[in-house]
Each structure stands twice: as C-alpha cells, then as structure tokens.
Amino acid sequence: MSKVLIIGAHGKVALQAAPRLAAAGHEVSGVIRKEEQSDDLRAAQATPVVADVEHLSTDEIAEVMRGFDTVVWSAGAGGGSPERTWAVDRDAAIRAVDAAAQGDPSRFVMVSYFGAGPDHGVPEDNDFYAYAQAKTEADAHLQAADLDWTILQPSALTDDDAGVHGIEMGDGVEAGEVPRSVVAGMIAAVVERPGATTRRVLAFNGGERSIDEVLTPG
C-alpha cells in the first residue's frame, strides 16, 4: 500500500481512478478547489484536500504533498482562456514537479495528451496552441526532474467506452480516441507498476489489448 495524492481529483478521469487505486489497497487523497466537491471525492473513496494549486507557491504545494508516496497530476484548465491554460497546465504543473522534488513524493504520474512534445505541430495562431505548448513544457520539466516519473499521453477522451476496455500503444500508433475509464485504469496500473513504467512516456489509444498485458514485462 502507498499513499497517493491526485491533483485535479474532481475531474472525470480522476473520479474513476480514485476507486481503482483504493481497491488496490492504496490510501488515496484528492486535491480539489472547492469544499462542495468533497462529497464526490468521498464517494470515490478518496479523502478530500481543499487547495487551489493554481495560486499556491511551490513551497505551499510541497506542504500539501508532504507524507505522500505518489502524486498523480490530473489537473487542467479545461479549455478555459489561454492565460488560465498557461497558469494551470504549465505553471502550476511545473511548481508541482518542483514541490515533489523537494522530497515528498518520489513518484510523479503526469496525465498529458497524445501528441505533446517539441514536434506537436500546433501553430501559434491555433486555439489549441496554449494547451499543446503548456503540456509540452510541463512534460519536459518533469522528464528533467530527479523523480520516478511516468507521463501518460492519452488520445482524445470519450465518455462512452463502447465496449473498449484495453489500449493500443507502441511504435507506429497514431492518435485516435480512448475512453476516460481506460485512462483511469492506466493511472491505477502505472501506480501499481513503478518498475515497468518509471521514466517512460506512454502514448495510447483505446484498444483490444489489456492494460496488464501491455505493461507487464515479458
């Protein structure tokens, strides 16, 4: 059992990841911005922690993280203004990485998106540019940190799993779609498998192969 802190815990993916982590025996807490979201967290078997990471300093975020073994970054501006996208998806994420690097926790799982990277190809005049670049810079900052990190890069998120419970990933796989429930399953799986997933960038779609099959070595 480990102590897991989910940042952005009221999101649709996080609310499905928390009970999976709890069922695996982890002690789960979730960072939320609003007290009124607490009951939803408790229903998902997570202890609510009210804190607005968008406006907390690195040291303040480090205090929130104190005592945890693993942090899962699942926060985002949610398609708001470019200014807020930069503030949350890049700046707050980078402060969270720096906070974790102070000592607690040593394991950091970042939920990014399929295509993030220096070659994301989104032009600056495109509405998606702020998100693409913010996630790219946050991912790069995590990769340079002295942490046991994993970056999850799911493709376009869907609510209806349409019978899709597995993943597709690997060389030659192009971005498609993935149910949020599958992303939640991936979060739980990589927390369970640090040896197989640490310092890896995992870009994936929904698919037919089970997560266990893909992530279990050999």
mmCIF file of C-alpha atoms in Angstrom:
data_model
loop_
_atom_site.group_PDB
_atom_site.id
_atom_site.type_symbol
_atom_site.label_atom_id
_atom_site.label_comp_id
_atom_site.label_asym_id
_atom_site.label_seq_id
_atom_site.Cartn_x
_atom_site.Cartn_y
_atom_site.Cartn_z
ATOM 1 C CA MET A 1 0.000 0.000 0.000
ATOM 2 C CA SER A 2 1.141 3.537 -0.749
ATOM 3 C CA LYS A 3 -0.244 6.981 -0.108
ATOM 4 C CA VAL A 4 -1.413 8.531 -3.378
ATOM 5 C CA LEU A 5 -2.363 12.176 -3.915
ATOM 6 C CA ILE A 6 -4.396 13.050 -7.016
ATOM 7 C CA ILE A 7 -4.219 16.713 -8.038
ATOM 8 C CA GLY A 8 -7.280 17.699 -10.042
ATOM 9 C CA ALA A 9 -9.247 14.982 -8.276
ATOM 10 C CA HIS A 10 -12.719 16.217 -9.251
ATOM 11 C CA GLY A 11 -12.105 15.647 -12.957
ATOM 12 C CA LYS A 12 -13.947 12.890 -14.799
ATOM 13 C CA VAL A 13 -10.837 10.732 -15.166
ATOM 14 C CA ALA A 14 -9.647 11.247 -11.599
ATOM 15 C CA LEU A 15 -13.023 10.362 -10.094
ATOM 16 C CA GLN A 16 -12.758 6.993 -11.855
ATOM 17 C CA ALA A 17 -9.087 6.481 -10.987
ATOM 18 C CA ALA A 18 -9.527 7.039 -7.237
ATOM 19 C CA PRO A 19 -11.732 3.995 -6.528
ATOM 20 C CA ARG A 20 -9.464 1.798 -8.639
ATOM 21 C CA LEU A 21 -6.473 2.881 -6.571
ATOM 22 C CA ALA A 22 -8.408 2.381 -3.340
ATOM 23 C CA ALA A 23 -9.486 -1.101 -4.450
ATOM 24 C CA ALA A 24 -5.804 -1.956 -4.997
ATOM 25 C CA GLY A 25 -5.148 -1.089 -1.355
ATOM 26 C CA HIS A 26 -3.726 2.406 -1.708
ATOM 27 C CA GLU A 27 -4.613 5.253 0.630
ATOM 28 C CA VAL A 28 -5.986 7.896 -1.756
ATOM 29 C CA SER A 29 -6.427 11.629 -1.226
ATOM 30 C CA GLY A 30 -7.540 14.162 -3.807
ATOM 31 C CA VAL A 31 -6.836 17.863 -4.207
ATOM 32 C CA ILE A 32 -9.942 19.890 -5.096
ATOM 33 C CA ARG A 33 -10.545 23.618 -5.380
ATOM 34 C CA LYS A 34 -13.983 23.754 -3.775
ATOM 35 C CA GLU A 35 -15.221 22.407 -0.459
ATOM 36 C CA GLU A 36 -18.561 21.478 -2.048
ATOM 37 C CA GLN A 37 -16.753 18.884 -4.187
ATOM 38 C CA SER A 38 -15.757 16.919 -1.082
ATOM 39 C CA ASP A 39 -18.715 14.526 -1.050
ATOM 40 C CA ASP A 40 -17.925 13.441 -4.607
ATOM 41 C CA LEU A 41 -14.373 12.626 -3.518
ATOM 42 C CA ARG A 42 -15.546 10.640 -0.526
ATOM 43 C CA ALA A 43 -17.927 8.709 -2.772
ATOM 44 C CA ALA A 44 -14.902 7.856 -4.927
ATOM 45 C CA GLN A 45 -13.094 6.514 -1.830
ATOM 46 C CA ALA A 46 -10.669 9.438 -1.615
ATOM 47 C CA THR A 47 -10.010 11.870 1.213
ATOM 48 C CA PRO A 48 -10.616 15.447 0.036
ATOM 49 C CA VAL A 49 -7.867 18.049 0.345
ATOM 50 C CA VAL A 50 -9.088 21.565 -0.464
ATOM 51 C CA ALA A 51 -6.282 23.579 -2.095
ATOM 52 C CA ASP A 52 -6.093 25.729 -5.219
ATOM 53 C CA VAL A 53 -2.778 24.759 -6.784
ATOM 54 C CA GLU A 54 -3.199 27.434 -9.445
ATOM 55 C CA HIS A 55 -2.493 30.032 -6.777
ATOM 56 C CA LEU A 56 -0.183 28.142 -4.400
ATOM 57 C CA SER A 57 3.580 28.621 -4.348
ATOM 58 C CA THR A 58 5.998 25.733 -4.811
ATOM 59 C CA ASP A 59 6.597 25.545 -1.056
ATOM 60 C CA GLU A 60 2.857 25.582 -0.354
ATOM 61 C CA ILE A 61 2.282 22.742 -2.820
ATOM 62 C CA ALA A 62 5.143 20.833 -1.196
ATOM 63 C CA GLU A 63 3.334 21.145 2.124
ATOM 64 C CA VAL A 64 0.163 19.693 0.569
ATOM 65 C CA MET A 65 2.222 16.776 -0.791
ATOM 66 C CA ARG A 66 4.025 16.064 2.463
ATOM 67 C CA GLY A 67 3.770 12.420 3.532
ATOM 68 C CA PHE A 68 2.613 11.066 0.175
ATOM 69 C CA ASP A 69 4.500 8.457 -1.847
ATOM 70 C CA THR A 70 2.973 9.169 -5.269
ATOM 71 C CA VAL A 71 1.350 12.194 -6.837
ATOM 72 C CA VAL A 72 -0.885 11.997 -9.897
ATOM 73 C CA TRP A 73 -1.275 15.248 -11.824
ATOM 74 C CA SER A 74 -4.710 15.167 -13.474
ATOM 75 C CA ALA A 75 -5.482 18.883 -13.231
ATOM 76 C CA GLY A 76 -6.148 21.209 -16.130
ATOM 77 C CA ALA A 77 -7.775 24.470 -17.064
ATOM 78 C CA GLY A 78 -10.381 22.553 -19.025
ATOM 79 C CA GLY A 79 -10.312 24.595 -22.190
ATOM 80 C CA GLY A 80 -10.544 27.956 -20.494
ATOM 81 C CA SER A 81 -8.731 31.108 -21.582
ATOM 82 C CA PRO A 82 -5.153 30.801 -22.864
ATOM 83 C CA GLU A 83 -3.993 32.738 -19.798
ATOM 84 C CA ARG A 84 -5.540 30.190 -17.437
ATOM 85 C CA THR A 85 -4.259 27.316 -19.567
ATOM 86 C CA TRP A 86 -0.719 28.612 -19.150
ATOM 87 C CA ALA A 87 -1.340 29.184 -15.437
ATOM 88 C CA VAL A 88 -2.628 25.676 -14.700
ATOM 89 C CA ASP A 89 -1.380 23.281 -17.367
ATOM 90 C CA ARG A 90 2.157 24.696 -17.430
ATOM 91 C CA ASP A 91 2.982 26.922 -14.465
ATOM 92 C CA ALA A 92 1.126 25.096 -11.691
ATOM 93 C CA ALA A 93 2.211 21.722 -13.071
ATOM 94 C CA ILE A 94 5.845 22.834 -13.078
ATOM 95 C CA ARG A 95 5.536 24.095 -9.492
ATOM 96 C CA ALA A 96 4.054 20.724 -8.526
ATOM 97 C CA VAL A 97 7.036 18.919 -10.061
ATOM 98 C CA ASP A 98 9.429 21.203 -8.201
ATOM 99 C CA ALA A 99 7.468 20.657 -4.996
ATOM 100 C CA ALA A 100 7.692 16.881 -5.342
ATOM 101 C CA ALA A 101 11.425 17.161 -5.996
ATOM 102 C CA GLN A 102 11.850 18.676 -2.521
ATOM 103 C CA GLY A 103 11.413 15.206 -1.045
ATOM 104 C CA ASP A 104 7.771 14.062 -0.882
ATOM 105 C CA PRO A 105 6.677 12.255 -3.019
ATOM 106 C CA SER A 106 9.314 10.488 -5.119
ATOM 107 C CA ARG A 107 6.861 9.143 -7.721
ATOM 108 C CA PHE A 108 5.077 11.506 -10.113
ATOM 109 C CA VAL A 109 2.500 10.453 -12.705
ATOM 110 C CA MET A 110 1.589 13.182 -15.191
ATOM 111 C CA VAL A 111 -1.555 12.967 -17.315
ATOM 112 C CA SER A 112 -0.708 14.750 -20.564
ATOM 113 C CA TYR A 113 -2.093 14.192 -24.076
ATOM 114 C CA PHE A 114 -1.175 12.202 -27.198
ATOM 115 C CA GLY A 115 0.994 14.481 -29.321
ATOM 116 C CA ALA A 116 2.600 16.609 -26.613
ATOM 117 C CA GLY A 117 6.248 17.253 -27.356
ATOM 118 C CA PRO A 118 8.522 19.677 -29.188
ATOM 119 C CA ASP A 119 7.128 18.467 -32.512
ATOM 120 C CA HIS A 120 3.439 18.862 -31.590
ATOM 121 C CA GLY A 121 2.996 20.948 -34.739
ATOM 122 C CA VAL A 122 0.224 23.213 -33.463
ATOM 123 C CA PRO A 123 0.699 26.741 -34.896
ATOM 124 C CA GLU A 124 0.707 29.677 -32.504
ATOM 125 C CA ASP A 125 -2.429 31.176 -34.066
ATOM 126 C CA ASN A 126 -4.400 27.999 -33.344
ATOM 127 C CA ASP A 127 -6.726 27.971 -30.317
ATOM 128 C CA PHE A 128 -5.165 24.674 -29.206
ATOM 129 C CA TYR A 129 -1.619 26.074 -29.140
ATOM 130 C CA ALA A 130 -1.626 27.219 -25.498
ATOM 131 C CA TYR A 131 -2.658 23.757 -24.306
ATOM 132 C CA ALA A 132 -0.256 21.890 -26.605
ATOM 133 C CA GLN A 133 2.701 24.043 -25.636
ATOM 134 C CA ALA A 134 1.822 24.184 -21.934
ATOM 135 C CA LYS A 135 1.638 20.396 -21.710
ATOM 136 C CA THR A 136 4.837 20.066 -23.736
ATOM 137 C CA GLU A 137 6.753 22.343 -21.369
ATOM 138 C CA ALA A 138 5.335 20.695 -18.250
ATOM 139 C CA ASP A 139 6.202 17.218 -19.555
ATOM 140 C CA ALA A 140 9.755 18.308 -20.390
ATOM 141 C CA HIS A 141 10.187 19.803 -16.927
ATOM 142 C CA LEU A 142 9.096 16.533 -15.334
ATOM 143 C CA GLN A 143 11.428 14.495 -17.535
ATOM 144 C CA ALA A 144 14.353 16.619 -16.323
ATOM 145 C CA ALA A 145 13.423 16.222 -12.650
ATOM 146 C CA ASP A 146 15.065 13.824 -10.205
ATOM 147 C CA LEU A 147 11.836 11.879 -9.719
ATOM 148 C CA ASP A 148 10.466 8.471 -10.631
ATOM 149 C CA TRP A 149 8.135 9.841 -13.282
ATOM 150 C CA THR A 150 5.681 8.433 -15.779
ATOM 151 C CA ILE A 151 3.919 10.539 -18.408
ATOM 152 C CA LEU A 152 0.590 9.278 -19.711
ATOM 153 C CA GLN A 153 -0.418 10.635 -23.104
ATOM 154 C CA PRO A 154 -3.978 9.517 -23.874
ATOM 155 C CA SER A 155 -5.560 10.419 -27.191
ATOM 156 C CA ALA A 156 -8.913 12.232 -27.495
ATOM 157 C CA LEU A 157 -11.076 11.416 -24.480
ATOM 158 C CA THR A 158 -14.557 9.931 -24.746
ATOM 159 C CA ASP A 159 -17.166 9.197 -22.083
ATOM 160 C CA ASP A 160 -18.724 6.146 -23.749
ATOM 161 C CA ASP A 161 -16.395 3.151 -23.578
ATOM 162 C CA ALA A 162 -18.417 1.343 -26.311
ATOM 163 C CA GLY A 163 -17.059 -1.923 -25.017
ATOM 164 C CA VAL A 164 -13.446 -0.717 -25.197
ATOM 165 C CA HIS A 165 -11.554 -1.659 -22.051
ATOM 166 C CA GLY A 166 -7.989 -2.047 -23.309
ATOM 167 C CA ILE A 167 -5.342 0.045 -25.003
ATOM 168 C CA GLU A 168 -3.338 0.362 -28.195
ATOM 169 C CA MET A 169 0.199 1.737 -27.951
ATOM 170 C CA GLY A 170 3.651 1.355 -29.402
ATOM 171 C CA ASP A 171 5.607 2.307 -32.487
ATOM 172 C CA GLY A 172 3.504 3.471 -35.397
ATOM 173 C CA VAL A 173 0.351 4.069 -33.375
ATOM 174 C CA GLU A 174 -1.328 7.357 -34.286
ATOM 175 C CA ALA A 175 -3.675 9.394 -32.099
ATOM 176 C CA GLY A 176 -7.281 8.255 -32.022
ATOM 177 C CA GLU A 177 -9.695 8.029 -29.100
ATOM 178 C CA VAL A 178 -9.700 6.494 -25.635
ATOM 179 C CA PRO A 179 -12.470 6.217 -23.034
ATOM 180 C CA ARG A 180 -11.911 8.097 -19.801
ATOM 181 C CA SER A 181 -12.471 4.835 -17.946
ATOM 182 C CA VAL A 182 -9.453 3.345 -19.721
ATOM 183 C CA VAL A 183 -7.296 6.340 -18.808
ATOM 184 C CA ALA A 184 -8.352 5.858 -15.189
ATOM 185 C CA GLY A 185 -7.306 2.241 -15.482
ATOM 186 C CA MET A 186 -3.922 3.292 -16.850
ATOM 187 C CA ILE A 187 -3.369 5.654 -13.923
ATOM 188 C CA ALA A 188 -4.047 2.855 -11.464
ATOM 189 C CA ALA A 189 -1.885 0.434 -13.435
ATOM 190 C CA VAL A 190 1.204 2.629 -13.595
ATOM 191 C CA VAL A 191 0.962 3.438 -9.885
ATOM 192 C CA GLU A 192 0.953 -0.335 -9.294
ATOM 193 C CA ARG A 193 3.904 -0.941 -11.646
ATOM 194 C CA PRO A 194 6.672 1.575 -10.962
ATOM 195 C CA GLY A 195 9.334 -0.848 -12.133
ATOM 196 C CA ALA A 196 7.758 -1.289 -15.553
ATOM 197 C CA THR A 197 6.652 2.297 -16.125
ATOM 198 C CA THR A 198 9.109 4.656 -14.425
ATOM 199 C CA ARG A 199 10.747 7.180 -16.751
ATOM 200 C CA ARG A 200 8.509 6.208 -19.641
ATOM 201 C CA VAL A 201 6.219 8.283 -21.838
ATOM 202 C CA LEU A 202 3.167 6.152 -22.630
ATOM 203 C CA ALA A 203 1.058 7.414 -25.544
ATOM 204 C CA PHE A 204 -2.033 5.312 -26.123
ATOM 205 C CA ASN A 205 -5.479 4.917 -27.653
ATOM 206 C CA GLY A 206 -8.325 2.705 -26.607
ATOM 207 C CA GLY A 207 -7.783 -0.774 -27.981
ATOM 208 C CA GLU A 208 -8.132 -4.512 -27.604
ATOM 209 C CA ARG A 209 -5.019 -5.393 -25.581
ATOM 210 C CA SER A 210 -5.463 -5.439 -21.830
ATOM 211 C CA ILE A 211 -3.517 -2.884 -19.814
ATOM 212 C CA ASP A 212 -1.984 -5.681 -17.742
ATOM 213 C CA GLU A 213 -0.739 -7.415 -20.896
ATOM 214 C CA VAL A 214 0.856 -4.261 -22.290
ATOM 215 C CA LEU A 215 2.515 -3.087 -19.080
ATOM 216 C CA THR A 216 3.720 -6.415 -17.693
ATOM 217 C CA PRO A 217 7.275 -7.125 -18.877
ATOM 218 C CA GLY A 218 7.872 -10.414 -20.649
#
